[in-house]
mmCIF file of C-alpha atoms in Angstrom:
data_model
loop_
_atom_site.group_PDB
_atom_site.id
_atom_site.type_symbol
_atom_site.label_atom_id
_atom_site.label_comp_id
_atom_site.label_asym_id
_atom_site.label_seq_id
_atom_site.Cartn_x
_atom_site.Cartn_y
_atom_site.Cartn_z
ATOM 1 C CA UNK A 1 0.278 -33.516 -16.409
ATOM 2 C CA UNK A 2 3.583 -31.680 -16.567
ATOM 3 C CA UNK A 3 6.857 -33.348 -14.515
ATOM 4 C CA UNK A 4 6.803 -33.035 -10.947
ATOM 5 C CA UNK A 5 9.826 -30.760 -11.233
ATOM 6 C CA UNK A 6 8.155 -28.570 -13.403
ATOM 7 C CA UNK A 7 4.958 -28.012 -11.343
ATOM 8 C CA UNK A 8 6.977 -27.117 -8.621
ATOM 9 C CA UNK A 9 9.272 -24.609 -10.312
ATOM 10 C CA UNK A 10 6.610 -22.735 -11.939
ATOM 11 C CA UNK A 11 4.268 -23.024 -9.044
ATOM 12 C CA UNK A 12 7.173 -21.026 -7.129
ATOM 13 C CA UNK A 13 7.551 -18.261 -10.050
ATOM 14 C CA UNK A 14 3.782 -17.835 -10.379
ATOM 15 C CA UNK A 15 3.529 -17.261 -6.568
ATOM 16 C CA UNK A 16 6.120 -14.678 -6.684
ATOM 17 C CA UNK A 17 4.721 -12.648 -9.640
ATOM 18 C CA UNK A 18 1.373 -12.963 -8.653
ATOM 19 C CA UNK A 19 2.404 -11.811 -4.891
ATOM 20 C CA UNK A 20 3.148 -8.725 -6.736
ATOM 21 C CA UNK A 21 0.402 -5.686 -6.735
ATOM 22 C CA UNK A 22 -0.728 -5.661 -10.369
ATOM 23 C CA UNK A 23 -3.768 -4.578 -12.285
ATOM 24 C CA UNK A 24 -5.860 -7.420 -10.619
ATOM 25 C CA UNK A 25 -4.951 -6.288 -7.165
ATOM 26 C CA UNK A 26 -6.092 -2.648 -8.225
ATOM 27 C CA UNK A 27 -8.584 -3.455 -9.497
ATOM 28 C CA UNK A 28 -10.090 -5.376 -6.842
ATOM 29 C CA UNK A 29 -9.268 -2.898 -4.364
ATOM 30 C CA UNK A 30 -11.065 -0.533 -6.405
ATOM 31 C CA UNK A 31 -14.498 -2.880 -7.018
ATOM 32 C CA UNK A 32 -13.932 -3.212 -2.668
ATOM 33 C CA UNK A 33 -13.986 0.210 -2.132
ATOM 34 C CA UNK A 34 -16.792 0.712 -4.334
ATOM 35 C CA UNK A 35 -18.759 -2.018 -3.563
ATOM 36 C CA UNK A 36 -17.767 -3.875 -0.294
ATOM 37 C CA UNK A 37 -16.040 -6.880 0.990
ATOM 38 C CA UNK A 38 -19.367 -9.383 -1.091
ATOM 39 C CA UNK A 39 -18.927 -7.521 -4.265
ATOM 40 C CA UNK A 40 -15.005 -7.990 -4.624
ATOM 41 C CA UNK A 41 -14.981 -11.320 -3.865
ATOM 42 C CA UNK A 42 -17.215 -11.863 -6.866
ATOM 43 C CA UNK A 43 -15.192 -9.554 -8.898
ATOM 44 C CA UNK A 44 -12.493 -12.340 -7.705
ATOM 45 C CA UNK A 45 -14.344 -15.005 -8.953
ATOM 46 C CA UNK A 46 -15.206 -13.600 -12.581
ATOM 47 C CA UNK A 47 -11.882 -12.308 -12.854
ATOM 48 C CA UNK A 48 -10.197 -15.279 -12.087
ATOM 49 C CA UNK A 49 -12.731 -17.706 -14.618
ATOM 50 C CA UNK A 50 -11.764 -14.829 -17.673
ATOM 51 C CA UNK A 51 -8.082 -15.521 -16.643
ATOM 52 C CA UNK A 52 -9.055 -19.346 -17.095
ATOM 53 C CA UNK A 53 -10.871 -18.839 -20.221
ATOM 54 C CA UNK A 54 -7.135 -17.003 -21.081
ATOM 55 C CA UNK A 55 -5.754 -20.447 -20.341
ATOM 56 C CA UNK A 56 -7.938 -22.138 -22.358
ATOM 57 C CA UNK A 57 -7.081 -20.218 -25.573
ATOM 58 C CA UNK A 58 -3.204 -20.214 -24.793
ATOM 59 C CA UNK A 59 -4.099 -24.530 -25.140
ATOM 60 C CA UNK A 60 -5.900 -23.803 -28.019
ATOM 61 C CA UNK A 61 -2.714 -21.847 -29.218
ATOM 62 C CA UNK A 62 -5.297 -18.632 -29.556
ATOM 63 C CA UNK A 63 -3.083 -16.931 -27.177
ATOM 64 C CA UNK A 64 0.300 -16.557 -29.044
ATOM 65 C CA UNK A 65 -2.201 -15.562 -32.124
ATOM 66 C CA UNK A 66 -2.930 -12.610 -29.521
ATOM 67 C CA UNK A 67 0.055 -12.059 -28.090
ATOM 68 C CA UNK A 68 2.227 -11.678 -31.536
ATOM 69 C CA UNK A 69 -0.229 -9.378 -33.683
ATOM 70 C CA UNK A 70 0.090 -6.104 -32.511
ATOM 71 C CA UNK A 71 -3.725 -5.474 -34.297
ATOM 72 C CA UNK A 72 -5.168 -8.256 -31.977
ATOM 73 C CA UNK A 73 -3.611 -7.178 -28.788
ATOM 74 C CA UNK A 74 -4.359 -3.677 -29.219
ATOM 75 C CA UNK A 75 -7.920 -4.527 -29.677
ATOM 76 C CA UNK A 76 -8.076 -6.443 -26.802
ATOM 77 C CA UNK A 77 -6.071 -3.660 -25.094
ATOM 78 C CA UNK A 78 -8.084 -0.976 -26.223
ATOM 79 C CA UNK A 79 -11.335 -3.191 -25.528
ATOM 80 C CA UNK A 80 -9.937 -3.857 -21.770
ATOM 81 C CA UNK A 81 -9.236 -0.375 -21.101
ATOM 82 C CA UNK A 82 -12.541 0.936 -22.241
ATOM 83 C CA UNK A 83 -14.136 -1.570 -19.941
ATOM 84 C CA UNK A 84 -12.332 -0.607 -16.590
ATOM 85 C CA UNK A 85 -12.761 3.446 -17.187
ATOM 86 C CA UNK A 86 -16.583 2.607 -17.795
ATOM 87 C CA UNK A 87 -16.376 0.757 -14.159
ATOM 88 C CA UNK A 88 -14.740 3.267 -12.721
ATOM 89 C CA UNK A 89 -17.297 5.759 -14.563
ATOM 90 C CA UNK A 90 -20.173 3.972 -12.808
ATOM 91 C CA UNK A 91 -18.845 3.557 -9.398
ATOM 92 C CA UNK A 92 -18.513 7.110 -9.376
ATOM 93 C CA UNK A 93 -21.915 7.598 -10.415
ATOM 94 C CA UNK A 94 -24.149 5.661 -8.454
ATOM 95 C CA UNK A 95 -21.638 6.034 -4.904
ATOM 96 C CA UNK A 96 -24.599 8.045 -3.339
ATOM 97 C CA UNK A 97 -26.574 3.985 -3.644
ATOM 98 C CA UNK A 98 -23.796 2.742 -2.445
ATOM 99 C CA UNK A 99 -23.834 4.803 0.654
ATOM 100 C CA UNK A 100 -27.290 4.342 1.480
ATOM 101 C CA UNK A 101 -26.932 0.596 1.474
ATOM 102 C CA UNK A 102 -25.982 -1.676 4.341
ATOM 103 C CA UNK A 103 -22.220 -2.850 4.092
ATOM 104 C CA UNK A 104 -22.138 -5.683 2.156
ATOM 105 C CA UNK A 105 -25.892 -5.869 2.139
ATOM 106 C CA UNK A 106 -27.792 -7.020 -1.282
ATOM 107 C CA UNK A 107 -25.662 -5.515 -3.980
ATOM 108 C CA UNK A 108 -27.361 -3.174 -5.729
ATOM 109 C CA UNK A 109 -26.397 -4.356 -9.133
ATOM 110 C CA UNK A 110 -27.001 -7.690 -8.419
ATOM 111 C CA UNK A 111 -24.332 -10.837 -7.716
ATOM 112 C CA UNK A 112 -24.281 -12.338 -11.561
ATOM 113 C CA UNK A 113 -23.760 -8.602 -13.221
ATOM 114 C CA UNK A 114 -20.505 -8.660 -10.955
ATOM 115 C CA UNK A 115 -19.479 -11.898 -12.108
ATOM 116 C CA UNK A 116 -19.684 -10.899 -15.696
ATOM 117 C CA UNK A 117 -18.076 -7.745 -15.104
ATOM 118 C CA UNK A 118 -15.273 -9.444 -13.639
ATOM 119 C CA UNK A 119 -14.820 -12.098 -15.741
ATOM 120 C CA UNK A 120 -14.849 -9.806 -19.096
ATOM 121 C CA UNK A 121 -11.859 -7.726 -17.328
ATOM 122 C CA UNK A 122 -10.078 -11.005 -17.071
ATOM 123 C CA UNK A 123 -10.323 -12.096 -20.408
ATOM 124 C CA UNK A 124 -9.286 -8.718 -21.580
ATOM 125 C CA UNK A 125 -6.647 -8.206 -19.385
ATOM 126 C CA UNK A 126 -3.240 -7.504 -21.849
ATOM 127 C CA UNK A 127 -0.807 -8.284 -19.526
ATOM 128 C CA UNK A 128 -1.951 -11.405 -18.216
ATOM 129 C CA UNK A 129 -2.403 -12.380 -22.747
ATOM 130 C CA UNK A 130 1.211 -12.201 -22.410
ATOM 131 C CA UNK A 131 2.620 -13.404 -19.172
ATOM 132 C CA UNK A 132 0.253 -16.767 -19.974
ATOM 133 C CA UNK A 133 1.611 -17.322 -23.771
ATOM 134 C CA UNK A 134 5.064 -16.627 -22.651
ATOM 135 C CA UNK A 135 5.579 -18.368 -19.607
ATOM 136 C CA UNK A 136 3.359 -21.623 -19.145
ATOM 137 C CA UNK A 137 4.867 -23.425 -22.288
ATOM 138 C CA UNK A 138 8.431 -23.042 -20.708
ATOM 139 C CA UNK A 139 7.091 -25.167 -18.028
ATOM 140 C CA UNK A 140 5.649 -27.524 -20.037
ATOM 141 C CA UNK A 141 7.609 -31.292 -21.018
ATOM 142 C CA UNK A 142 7.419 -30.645 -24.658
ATOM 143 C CA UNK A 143 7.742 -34.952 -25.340
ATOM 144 C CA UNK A 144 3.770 -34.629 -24.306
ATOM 145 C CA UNK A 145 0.884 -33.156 -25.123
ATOM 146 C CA UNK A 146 1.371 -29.478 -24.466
ATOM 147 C CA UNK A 147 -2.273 -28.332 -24.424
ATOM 148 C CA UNK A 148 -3.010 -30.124 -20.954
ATOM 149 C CA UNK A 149 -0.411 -29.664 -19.577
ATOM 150 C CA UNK A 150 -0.778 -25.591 -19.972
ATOM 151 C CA UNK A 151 -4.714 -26.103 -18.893
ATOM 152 C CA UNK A 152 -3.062 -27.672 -15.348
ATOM 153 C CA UNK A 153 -0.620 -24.772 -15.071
ATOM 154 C CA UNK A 154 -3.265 -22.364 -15.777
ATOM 155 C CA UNK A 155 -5.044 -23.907 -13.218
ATOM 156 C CA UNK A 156 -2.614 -23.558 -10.678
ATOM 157 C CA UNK A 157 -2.152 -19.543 -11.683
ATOM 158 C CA UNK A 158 -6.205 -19.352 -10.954
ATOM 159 C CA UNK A 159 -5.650 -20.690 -7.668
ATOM 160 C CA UNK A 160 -2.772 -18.532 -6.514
ATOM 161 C CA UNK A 161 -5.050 -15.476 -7.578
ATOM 162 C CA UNK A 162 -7.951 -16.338 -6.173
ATOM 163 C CA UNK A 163 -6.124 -16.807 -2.738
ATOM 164 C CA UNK A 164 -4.121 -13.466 -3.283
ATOM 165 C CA UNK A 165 -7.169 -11.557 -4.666
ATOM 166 C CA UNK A 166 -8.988 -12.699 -1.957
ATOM 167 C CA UNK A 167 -6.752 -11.420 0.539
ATOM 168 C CA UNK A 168 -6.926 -7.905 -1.346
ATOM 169 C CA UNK A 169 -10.328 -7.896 -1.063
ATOM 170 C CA UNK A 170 -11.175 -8.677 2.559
ATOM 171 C CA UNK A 171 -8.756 -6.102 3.181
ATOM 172 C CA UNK A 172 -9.500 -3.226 1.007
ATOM 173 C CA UNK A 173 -13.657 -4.344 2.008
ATOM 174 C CA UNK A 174 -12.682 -4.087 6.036
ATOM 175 C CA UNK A 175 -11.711 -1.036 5.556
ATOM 176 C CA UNK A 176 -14.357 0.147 3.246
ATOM 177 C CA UNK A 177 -16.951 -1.024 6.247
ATOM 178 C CA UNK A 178 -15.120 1.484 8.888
ATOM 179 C CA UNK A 179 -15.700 3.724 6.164
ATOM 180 C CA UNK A 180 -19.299 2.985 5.992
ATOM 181 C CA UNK A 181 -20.315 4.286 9.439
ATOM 182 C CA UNK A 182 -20.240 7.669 7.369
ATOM 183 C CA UNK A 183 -22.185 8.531 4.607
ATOM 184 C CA UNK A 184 -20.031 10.782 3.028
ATOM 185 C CA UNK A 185 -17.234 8.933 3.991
ATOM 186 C CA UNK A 186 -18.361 6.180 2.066
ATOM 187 C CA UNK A 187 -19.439 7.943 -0.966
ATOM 188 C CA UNK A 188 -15.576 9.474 -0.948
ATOM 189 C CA UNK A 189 -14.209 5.530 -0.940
ATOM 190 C CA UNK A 190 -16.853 4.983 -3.611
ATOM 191 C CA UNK A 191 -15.590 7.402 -5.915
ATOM 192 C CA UNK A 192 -11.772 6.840 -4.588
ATOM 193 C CA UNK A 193 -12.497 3.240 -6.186
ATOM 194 C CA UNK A 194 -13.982 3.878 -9.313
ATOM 195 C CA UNK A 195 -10.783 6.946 -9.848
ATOM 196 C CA UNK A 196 -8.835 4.148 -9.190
ATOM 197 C CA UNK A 197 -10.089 2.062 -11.981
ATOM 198 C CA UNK A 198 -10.575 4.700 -14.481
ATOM 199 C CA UNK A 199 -6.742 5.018 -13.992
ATOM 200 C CA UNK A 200 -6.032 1.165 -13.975
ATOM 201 C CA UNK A 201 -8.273 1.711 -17.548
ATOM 202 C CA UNK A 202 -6.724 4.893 -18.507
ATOM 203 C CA UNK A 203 -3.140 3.069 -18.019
ATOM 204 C CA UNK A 204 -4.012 0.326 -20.249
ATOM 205 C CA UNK A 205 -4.937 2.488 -22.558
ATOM 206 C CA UNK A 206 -1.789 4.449 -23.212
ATOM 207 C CA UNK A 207 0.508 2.393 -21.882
ATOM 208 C CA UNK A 208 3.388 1.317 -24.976
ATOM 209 C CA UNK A 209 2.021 -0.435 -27.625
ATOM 210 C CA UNK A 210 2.364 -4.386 -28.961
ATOM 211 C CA UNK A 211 5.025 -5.735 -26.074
#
């Protein structure tokens, strides 16, 4: 367990920076539009266990493997990016099913296919690679054992996001449902949501190289 002092400091800077709209916030806003208020809440969920399994390999010291080879993080860049403009791909596709279901109704795709798709976008998300290998060992009381103490301040990130997320998504999903009394209303959101993570994908993509 890290110092007291140190739990509380970075428990402050993680709230800050993840209070900030980033790619997680987008991209929940995006699987909400797309699939309602049930489906982004599971996006939540997977997202937030692939940011855990992040953790997990920043203990392992996996992460800073990662985070300094710019032939790793470009593949897991690359592979990220690939996997959000094939979301957004989709969501555009099958918005006419999406519009002829009840909001927030049985999800078409089913619950665990969300999950999965969520959690690989979390474990492939670059920025988060390097926000977790650069700040959780500052916080940590190097006289210990480092590994559990980043695995605790991991799990106080996960928290914060899945609050936050959360939020996003009963938000973005509220609105989707006004949306919903409309057919073609609803197929617009649809497709607004999966442009919005081909872009999110598309940004990742070309966005500067090894940071």
């Amino acid at each position: 367990m890290p110092p007291t002092d140190h739990l509380i400091a970075f428990t402050i800077t993680c709230a800050v920076v993840v209070l900030i709209p980033g790619p997680s916030v987008l991209f929940t806003v995006g699987r909400a539009l797309s699939l309602g208020r049930r489906g982004a809440l599971l996006t939540v969920v997977g997202n937030a266990t692939g940011v855990y399994i992040q953790v997990v390999f920043v203990a392992a010291g996996l992460g800073a493997v990662v985070a300094t080879s710019a032939t790793a993080y470009t593949a897991v860049k690359v592979a990220g990016a690939l996997y959000l403009i094939w979301l957004g791909v989709q969501a555009i596709r099958h918005r006419q099913s999406w519009a002829e279901a009840r909001p927030d109704a049985a999800l078409p795709r089913g619950a665990w296919r969300i999950l999965r798709q969520g959690l690989v976008v979390g474990v492939t998300n670059p920025k988060m690679i390097i926000f977790l290998t650069a700040v959780l060992p500052q916080f940590t009381d190097t006289g210990r054992s480092v590994g559990p103490q980043i695995l605790v301040l991991g799990a106080i990130v996960v928290a914060i996001a899945l609050v936050c997320d959360s939020l996003w998504a009963l938000a973005a999903g509220t609105a989707r449902a006004w949306f919903a009394r409309s057919p073609g209303r609803i197929r617009a959101m649809s497709g607004v949501g999966g442009a919005a993570m081909i872009g999110l994908g598309a940004t990742f993509l070309v966005a500067g190289g090894h940071e």
